[in-house]
PDB file of N, CA and C in Angstrom:
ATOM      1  N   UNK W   1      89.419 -20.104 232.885  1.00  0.00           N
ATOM      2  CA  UNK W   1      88.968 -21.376 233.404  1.00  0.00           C
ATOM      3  C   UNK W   1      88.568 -22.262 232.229  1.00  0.00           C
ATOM      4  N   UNK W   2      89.101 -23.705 231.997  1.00  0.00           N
ATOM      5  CA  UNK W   2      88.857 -24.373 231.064  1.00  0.00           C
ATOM      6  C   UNK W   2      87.410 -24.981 231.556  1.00  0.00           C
ATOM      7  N   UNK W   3      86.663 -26.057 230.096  1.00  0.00           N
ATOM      8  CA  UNK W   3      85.789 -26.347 230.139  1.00  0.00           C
ATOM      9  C   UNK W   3      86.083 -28.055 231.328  1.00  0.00           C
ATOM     10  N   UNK W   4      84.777 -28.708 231.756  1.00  0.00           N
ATOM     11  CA  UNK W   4      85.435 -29.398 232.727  1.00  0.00           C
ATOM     12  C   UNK W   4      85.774 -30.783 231.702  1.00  0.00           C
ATOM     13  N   UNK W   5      86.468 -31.491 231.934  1.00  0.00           N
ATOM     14  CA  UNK W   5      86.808 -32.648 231.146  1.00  0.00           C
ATOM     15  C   UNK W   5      85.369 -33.363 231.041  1.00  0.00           C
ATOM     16  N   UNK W   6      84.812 -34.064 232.351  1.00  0.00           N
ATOM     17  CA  UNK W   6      83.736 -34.365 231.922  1.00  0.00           C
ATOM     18  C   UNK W   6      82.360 -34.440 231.137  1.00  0.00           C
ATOM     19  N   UNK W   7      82.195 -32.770 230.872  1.00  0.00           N
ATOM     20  CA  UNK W   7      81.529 -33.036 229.922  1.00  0.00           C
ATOM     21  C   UNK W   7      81.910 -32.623 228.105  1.00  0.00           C
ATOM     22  N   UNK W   8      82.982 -32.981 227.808  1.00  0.00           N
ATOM     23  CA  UNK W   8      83.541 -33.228 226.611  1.00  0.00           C
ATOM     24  C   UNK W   8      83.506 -31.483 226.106  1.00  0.00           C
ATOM     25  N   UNK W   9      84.167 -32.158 224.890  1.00  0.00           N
ATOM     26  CA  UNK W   9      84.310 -30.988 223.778  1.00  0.00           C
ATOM     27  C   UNK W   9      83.093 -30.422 223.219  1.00  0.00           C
ATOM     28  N   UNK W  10      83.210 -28.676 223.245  1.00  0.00           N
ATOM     29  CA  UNK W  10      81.269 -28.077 223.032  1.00  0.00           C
ATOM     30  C   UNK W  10      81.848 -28.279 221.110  1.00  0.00           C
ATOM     31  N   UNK W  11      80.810 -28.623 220.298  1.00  0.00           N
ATOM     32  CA  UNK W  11      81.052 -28.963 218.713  1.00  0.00           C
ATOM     33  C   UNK W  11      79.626 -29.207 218.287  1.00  0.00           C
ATOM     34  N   UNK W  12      79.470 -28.905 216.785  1.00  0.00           N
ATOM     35  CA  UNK W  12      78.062 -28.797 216.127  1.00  0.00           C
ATOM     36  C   UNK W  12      78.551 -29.466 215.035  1.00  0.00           C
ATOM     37  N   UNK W  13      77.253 -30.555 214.982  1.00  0.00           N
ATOM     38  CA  UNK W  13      77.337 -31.844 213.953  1.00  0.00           C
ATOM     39  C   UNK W  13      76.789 -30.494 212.295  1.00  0.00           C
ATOM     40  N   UNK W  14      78.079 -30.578 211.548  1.00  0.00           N
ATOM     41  CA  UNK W  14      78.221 -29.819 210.470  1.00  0.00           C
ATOM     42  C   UNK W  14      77.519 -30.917 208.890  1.00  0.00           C
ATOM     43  N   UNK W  15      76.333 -30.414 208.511  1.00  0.00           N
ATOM     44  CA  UNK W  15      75.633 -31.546 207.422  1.00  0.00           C
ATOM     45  C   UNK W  15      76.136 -31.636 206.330  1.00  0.00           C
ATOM     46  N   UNK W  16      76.546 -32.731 205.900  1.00  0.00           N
ATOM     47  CA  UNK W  16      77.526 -32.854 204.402  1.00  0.00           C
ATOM     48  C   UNK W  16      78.951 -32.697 204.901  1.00  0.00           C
ATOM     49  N   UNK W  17      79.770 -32.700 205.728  1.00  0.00           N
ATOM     50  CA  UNK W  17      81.155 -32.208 206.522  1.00  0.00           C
ATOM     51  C   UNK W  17      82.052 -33.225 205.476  1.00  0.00           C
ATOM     52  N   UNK W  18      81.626 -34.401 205.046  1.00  0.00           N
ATOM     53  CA  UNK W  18      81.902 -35.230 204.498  1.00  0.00           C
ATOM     54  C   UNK W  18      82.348 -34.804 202.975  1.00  0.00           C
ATOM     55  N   UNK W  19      81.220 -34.474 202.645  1.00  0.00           N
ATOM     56  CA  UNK W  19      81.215 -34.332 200.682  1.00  0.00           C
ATOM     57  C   UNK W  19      81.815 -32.661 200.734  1.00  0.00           C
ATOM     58  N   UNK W  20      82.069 -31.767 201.772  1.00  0.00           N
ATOM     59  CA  UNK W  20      81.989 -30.874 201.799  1.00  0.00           C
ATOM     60  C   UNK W  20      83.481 -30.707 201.715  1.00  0.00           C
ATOM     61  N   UNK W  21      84.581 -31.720 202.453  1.00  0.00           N
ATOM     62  CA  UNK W  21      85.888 -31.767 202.474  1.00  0.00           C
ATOM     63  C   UNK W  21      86.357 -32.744 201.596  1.00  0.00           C
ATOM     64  N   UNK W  22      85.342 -33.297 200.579  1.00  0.00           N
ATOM     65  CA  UNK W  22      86.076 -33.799 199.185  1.00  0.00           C
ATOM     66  C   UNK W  22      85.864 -33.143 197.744  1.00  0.00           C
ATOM     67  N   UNK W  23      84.950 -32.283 198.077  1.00  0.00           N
ATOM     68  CA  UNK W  23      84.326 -31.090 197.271  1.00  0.00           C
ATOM     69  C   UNK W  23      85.168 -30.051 197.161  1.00  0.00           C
ATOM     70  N   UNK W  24      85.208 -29.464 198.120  1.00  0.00           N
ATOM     71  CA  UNK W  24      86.429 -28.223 198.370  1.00  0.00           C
ATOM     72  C   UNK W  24      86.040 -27.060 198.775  1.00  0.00           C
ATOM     73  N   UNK W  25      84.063 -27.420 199.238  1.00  0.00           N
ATOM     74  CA  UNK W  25      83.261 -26.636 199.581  1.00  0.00           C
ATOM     75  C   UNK W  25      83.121 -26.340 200.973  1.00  0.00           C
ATOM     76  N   UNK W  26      83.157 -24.546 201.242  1.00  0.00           N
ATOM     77  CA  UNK W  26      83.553 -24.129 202.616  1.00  0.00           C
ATOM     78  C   UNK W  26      82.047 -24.485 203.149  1.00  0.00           C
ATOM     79  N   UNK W  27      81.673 -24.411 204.130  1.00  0.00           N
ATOM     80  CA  UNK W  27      81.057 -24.736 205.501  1.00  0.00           C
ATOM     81  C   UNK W  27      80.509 -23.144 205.979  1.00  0.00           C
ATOM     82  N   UNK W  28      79.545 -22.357 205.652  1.00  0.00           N
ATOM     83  CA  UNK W  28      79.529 -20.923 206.464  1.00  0.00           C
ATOM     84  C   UNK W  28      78.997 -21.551 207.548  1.00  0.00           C
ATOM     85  N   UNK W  29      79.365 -20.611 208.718  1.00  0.00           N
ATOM     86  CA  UNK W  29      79.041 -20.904 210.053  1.00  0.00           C
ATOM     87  C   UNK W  29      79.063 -19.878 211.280  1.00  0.00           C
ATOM     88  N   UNK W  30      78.171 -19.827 211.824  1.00  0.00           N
ATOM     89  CA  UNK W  30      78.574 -18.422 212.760  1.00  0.00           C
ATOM     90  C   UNK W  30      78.750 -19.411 214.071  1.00  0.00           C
ATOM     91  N   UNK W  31      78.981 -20.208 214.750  1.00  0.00           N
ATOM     92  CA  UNK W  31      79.179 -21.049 215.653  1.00  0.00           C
ATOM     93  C   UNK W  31      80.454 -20.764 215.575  1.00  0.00           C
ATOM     94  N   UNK W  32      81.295 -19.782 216.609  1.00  0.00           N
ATOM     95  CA  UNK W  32      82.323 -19.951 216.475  1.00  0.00           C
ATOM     96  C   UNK W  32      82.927 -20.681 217.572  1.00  0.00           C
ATOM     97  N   UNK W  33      82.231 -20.539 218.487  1.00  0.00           N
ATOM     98  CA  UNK W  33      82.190 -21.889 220.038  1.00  0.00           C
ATOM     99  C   UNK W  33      82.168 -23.195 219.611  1.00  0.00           C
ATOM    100  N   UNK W  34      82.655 -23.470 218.575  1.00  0.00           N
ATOM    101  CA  UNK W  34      82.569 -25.069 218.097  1.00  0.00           C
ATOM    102  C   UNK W  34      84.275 -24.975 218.305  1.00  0.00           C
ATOM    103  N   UNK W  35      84.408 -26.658 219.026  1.00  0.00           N
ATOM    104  CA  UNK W  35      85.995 -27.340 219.002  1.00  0.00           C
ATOM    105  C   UNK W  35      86.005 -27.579 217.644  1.00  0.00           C
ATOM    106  N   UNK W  36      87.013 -27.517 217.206  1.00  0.00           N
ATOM    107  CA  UNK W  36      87.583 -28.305 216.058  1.00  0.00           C
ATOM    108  C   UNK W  36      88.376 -29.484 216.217  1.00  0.00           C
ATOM    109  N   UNK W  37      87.718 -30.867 215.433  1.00  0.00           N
ATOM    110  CA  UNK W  37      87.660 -31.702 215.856  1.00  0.00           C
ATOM    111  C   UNK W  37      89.129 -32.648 214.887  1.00  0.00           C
ATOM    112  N   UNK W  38      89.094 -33.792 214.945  1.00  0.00           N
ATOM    113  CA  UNK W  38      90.228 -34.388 213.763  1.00  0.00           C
ATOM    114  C   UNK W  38      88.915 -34.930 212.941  1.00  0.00           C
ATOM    115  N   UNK W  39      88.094 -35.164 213.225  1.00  0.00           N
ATOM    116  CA  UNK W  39      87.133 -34.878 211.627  1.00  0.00           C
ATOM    117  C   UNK W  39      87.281 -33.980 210.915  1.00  0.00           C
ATOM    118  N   UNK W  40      87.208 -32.448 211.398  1.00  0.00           N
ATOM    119  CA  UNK W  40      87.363 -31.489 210.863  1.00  0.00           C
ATOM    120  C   UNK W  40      88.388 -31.292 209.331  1.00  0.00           C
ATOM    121  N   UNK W  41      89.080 -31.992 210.079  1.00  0.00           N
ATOM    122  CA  UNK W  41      90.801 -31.825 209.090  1.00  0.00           C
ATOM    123  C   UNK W  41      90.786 -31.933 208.015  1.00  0.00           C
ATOM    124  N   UNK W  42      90.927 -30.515 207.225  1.00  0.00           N
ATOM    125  CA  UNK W  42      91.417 -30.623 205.324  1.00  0.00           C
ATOM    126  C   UNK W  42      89.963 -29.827 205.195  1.00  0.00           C
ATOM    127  N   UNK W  43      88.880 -29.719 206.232  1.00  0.00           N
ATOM    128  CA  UNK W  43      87.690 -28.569 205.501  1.00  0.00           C
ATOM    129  C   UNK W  43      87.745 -27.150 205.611  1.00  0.00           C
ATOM    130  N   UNK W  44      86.900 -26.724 204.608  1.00  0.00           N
ATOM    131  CA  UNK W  44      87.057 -25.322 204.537  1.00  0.00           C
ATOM    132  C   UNK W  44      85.649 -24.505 205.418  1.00  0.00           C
ATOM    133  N   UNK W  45      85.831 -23.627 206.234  1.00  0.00           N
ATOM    134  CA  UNK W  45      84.952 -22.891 206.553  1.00  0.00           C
ATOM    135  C   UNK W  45      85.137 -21.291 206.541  1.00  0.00           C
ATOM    136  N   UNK W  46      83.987 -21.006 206.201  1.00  0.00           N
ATOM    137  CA  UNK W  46      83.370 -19.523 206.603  1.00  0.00           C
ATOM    138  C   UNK W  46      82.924 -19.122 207.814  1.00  0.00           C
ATOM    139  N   UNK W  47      83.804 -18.740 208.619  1.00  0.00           N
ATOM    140  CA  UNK W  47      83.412 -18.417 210.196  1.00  0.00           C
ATOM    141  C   UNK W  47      82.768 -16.616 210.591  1.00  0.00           C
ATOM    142  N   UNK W  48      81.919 -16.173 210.874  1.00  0.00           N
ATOM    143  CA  UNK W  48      81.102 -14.788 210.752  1.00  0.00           C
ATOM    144  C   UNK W  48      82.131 -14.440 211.854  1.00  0.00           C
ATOM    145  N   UNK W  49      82.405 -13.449 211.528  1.00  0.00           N
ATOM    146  CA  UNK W  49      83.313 -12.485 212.553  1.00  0.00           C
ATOM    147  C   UNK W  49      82.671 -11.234 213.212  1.00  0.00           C
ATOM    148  N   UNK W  50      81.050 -11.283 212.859  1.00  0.00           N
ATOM    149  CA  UNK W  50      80.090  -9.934 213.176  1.00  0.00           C
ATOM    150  C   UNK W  50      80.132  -9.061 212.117  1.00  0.00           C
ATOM    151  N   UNK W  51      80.180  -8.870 211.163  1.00  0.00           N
ATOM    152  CA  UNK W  51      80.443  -8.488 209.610  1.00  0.00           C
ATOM    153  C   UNK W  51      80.444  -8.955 208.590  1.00  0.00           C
ATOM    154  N   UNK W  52      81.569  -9.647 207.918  1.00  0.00           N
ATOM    155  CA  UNK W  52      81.626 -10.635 206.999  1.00  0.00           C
ATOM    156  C   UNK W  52      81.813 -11.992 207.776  1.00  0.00           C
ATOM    157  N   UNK W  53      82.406 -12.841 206.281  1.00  0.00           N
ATOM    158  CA  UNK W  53      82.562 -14.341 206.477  1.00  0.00           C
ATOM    159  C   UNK W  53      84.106 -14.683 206.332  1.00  0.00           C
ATOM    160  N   UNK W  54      84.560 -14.678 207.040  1.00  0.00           N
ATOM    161  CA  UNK W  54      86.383 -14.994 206.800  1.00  0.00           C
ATOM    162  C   UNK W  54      86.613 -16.804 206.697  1.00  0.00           C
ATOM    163  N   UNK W  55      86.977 -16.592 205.467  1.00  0.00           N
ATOM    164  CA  UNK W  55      87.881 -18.018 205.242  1.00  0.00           C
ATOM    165  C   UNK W  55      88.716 -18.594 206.241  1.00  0.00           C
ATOM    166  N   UNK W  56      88.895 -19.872 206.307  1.00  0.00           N
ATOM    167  CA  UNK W  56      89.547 -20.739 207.165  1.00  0.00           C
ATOM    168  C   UNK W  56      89.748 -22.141 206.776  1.00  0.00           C
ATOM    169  N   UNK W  57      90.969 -22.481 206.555  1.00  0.00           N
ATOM    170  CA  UNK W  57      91.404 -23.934 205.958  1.00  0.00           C
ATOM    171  C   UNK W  57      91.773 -24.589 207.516  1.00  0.00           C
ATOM    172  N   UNK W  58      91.315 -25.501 207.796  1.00  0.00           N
ATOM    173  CA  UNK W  58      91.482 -26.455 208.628  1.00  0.00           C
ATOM    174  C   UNK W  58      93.049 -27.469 208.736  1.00  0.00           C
ATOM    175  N   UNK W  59      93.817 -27.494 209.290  1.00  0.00           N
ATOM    176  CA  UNK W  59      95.157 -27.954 209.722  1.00  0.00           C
ATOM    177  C   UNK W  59      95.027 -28.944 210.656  1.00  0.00           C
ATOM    178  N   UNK W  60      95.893 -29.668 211.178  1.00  0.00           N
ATOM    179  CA  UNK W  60      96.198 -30.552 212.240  1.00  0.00           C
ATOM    180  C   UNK W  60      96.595 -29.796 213.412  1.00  0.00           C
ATOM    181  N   UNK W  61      97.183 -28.730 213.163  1.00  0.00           N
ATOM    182  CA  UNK W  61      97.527 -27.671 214.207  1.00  0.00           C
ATOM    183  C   UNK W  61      96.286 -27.262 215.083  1.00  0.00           C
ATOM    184  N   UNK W  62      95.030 -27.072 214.471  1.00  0.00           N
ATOM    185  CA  UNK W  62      94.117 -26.630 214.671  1.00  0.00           C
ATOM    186  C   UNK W  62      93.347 -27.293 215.725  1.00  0.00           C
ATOM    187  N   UNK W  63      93.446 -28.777 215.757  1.00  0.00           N
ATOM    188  CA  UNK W  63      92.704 -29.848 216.416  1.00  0.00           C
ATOM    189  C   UNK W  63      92.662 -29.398 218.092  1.00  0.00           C
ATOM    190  N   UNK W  64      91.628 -29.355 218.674  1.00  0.00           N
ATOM    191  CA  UNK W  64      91.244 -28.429 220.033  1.00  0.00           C
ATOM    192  C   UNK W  64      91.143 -27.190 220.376  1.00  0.00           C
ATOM    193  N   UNK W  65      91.400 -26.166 219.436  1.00  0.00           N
ATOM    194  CA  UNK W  65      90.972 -24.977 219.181  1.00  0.00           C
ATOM    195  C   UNK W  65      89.479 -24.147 219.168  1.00  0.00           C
ATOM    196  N   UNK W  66      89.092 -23.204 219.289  1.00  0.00           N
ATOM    197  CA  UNK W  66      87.656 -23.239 219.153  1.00  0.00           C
ATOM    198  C   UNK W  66      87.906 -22.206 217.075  1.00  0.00           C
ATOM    199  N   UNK W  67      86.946 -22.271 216.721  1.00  0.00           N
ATOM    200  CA  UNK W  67      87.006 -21.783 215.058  1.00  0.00           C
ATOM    201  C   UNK W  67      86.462 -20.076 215.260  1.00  0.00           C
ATOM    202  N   UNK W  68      86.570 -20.021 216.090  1.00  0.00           N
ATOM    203  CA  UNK W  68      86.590 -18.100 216.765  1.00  0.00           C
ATOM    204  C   UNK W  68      87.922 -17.688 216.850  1.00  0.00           C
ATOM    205  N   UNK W  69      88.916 -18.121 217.269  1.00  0.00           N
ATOM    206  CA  UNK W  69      90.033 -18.141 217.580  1.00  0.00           C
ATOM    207  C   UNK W  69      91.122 -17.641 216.008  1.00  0.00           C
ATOM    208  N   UNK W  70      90.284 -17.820 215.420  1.00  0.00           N
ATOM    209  CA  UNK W  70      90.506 -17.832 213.622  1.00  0.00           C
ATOM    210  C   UNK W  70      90.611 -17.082 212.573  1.00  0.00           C
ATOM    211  N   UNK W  71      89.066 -15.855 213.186  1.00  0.00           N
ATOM    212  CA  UNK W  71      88.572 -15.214 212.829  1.00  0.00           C
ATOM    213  C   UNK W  71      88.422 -13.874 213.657  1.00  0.00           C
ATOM    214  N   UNK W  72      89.681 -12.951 213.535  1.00  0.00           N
ATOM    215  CA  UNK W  72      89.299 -12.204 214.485  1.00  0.00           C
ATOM    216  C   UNK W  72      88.081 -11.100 214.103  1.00  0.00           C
ATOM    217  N   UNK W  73      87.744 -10.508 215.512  1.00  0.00           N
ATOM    218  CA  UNK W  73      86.025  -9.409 215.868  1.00  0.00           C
ATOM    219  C   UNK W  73      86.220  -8.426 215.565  1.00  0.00           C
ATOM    220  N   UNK W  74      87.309  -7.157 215.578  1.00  0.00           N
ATOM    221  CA  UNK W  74      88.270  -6.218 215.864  1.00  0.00           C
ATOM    222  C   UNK W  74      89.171  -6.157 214.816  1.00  0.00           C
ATOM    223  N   UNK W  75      89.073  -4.566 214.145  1.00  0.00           N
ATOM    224  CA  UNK W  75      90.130  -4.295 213.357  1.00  0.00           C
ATOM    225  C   UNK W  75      91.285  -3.723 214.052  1.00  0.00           C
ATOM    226  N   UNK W  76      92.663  -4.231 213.675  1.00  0.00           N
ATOM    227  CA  UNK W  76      93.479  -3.658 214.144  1.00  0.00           C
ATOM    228  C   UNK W  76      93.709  -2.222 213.919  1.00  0.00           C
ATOM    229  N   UNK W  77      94.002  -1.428 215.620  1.00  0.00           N
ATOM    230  CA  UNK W  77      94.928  -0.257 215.461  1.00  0.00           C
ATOM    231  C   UNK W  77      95.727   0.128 214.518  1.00  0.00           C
ATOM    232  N   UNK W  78      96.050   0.734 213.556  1.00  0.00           N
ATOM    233  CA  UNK W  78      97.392   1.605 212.866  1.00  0.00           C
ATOM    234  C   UNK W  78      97.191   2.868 212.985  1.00  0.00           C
ATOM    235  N   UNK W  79      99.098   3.427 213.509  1.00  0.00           N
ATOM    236  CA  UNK W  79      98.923   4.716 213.229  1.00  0.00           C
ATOM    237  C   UNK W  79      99.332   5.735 212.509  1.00  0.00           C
ATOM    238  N   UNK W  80      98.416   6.518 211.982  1.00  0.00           N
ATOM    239  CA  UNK W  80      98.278   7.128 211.181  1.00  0.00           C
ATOM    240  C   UNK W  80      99.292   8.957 211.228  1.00  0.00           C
ATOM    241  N   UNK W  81     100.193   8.758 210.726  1.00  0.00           N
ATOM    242  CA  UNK W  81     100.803  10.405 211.000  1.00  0.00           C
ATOM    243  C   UNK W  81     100.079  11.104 210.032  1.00  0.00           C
ATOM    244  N   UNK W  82     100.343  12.526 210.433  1.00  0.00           N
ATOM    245  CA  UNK W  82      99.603  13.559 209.666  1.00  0.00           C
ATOM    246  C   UNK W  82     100.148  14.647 208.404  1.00  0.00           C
ATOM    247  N   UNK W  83      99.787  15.162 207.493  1.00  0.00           N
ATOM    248  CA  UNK W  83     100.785  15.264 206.278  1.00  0.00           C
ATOM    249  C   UNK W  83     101.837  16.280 206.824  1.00  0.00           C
ATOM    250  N   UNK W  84     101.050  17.132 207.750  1.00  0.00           N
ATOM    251  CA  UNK W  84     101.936  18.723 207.786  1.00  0.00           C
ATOM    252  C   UNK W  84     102.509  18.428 209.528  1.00  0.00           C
ATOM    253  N   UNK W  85     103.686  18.364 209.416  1.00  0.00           N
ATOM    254  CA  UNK W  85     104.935  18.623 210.482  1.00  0.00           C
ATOM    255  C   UNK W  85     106.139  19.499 210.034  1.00  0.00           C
TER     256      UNK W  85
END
């Protein structure tokens, strides 16, 4: 179920977002329920995945996305065979 149109896009006013995407300086952030906005575009963030901080360069592709979506929670499955068959 999407969010309702009326009450807009959920997003957190990010301080410096400005000097921060002419700098080249990432943004850490554990808000991963934030839209990504076309302000956003060309910044770098650190999004918490429940562990570390995973990098994320911001695209045009990106614009309505949430910045969770980015960063996955969960290590992937591989499987592992065993030496002796």
């Amino acid at each position: 179920m999407t969010r309702s149109v009326w009450k807009g896009p959920f997003f957190v006013n990010f301080p410096n977002l400005k000097q921060a995407i002419e700098r080249g300086i990432p943004i850490k952030t554990k808000v991963r329920a934030c839209t990504i906005l076309p302000s956003h575009v060309g910044a770098k963030f650190l999004i918490h995945n429940g562990k570390n901080y995973l990098p994320l360069a911001v695209t045009a592709e990106m614009v309505g996305h949430k910045l969770g979506e980015f960063a996955p929670t969960r290590v992937r499955f591989s499987y592992r065979q065993t030496k002796n068959k």
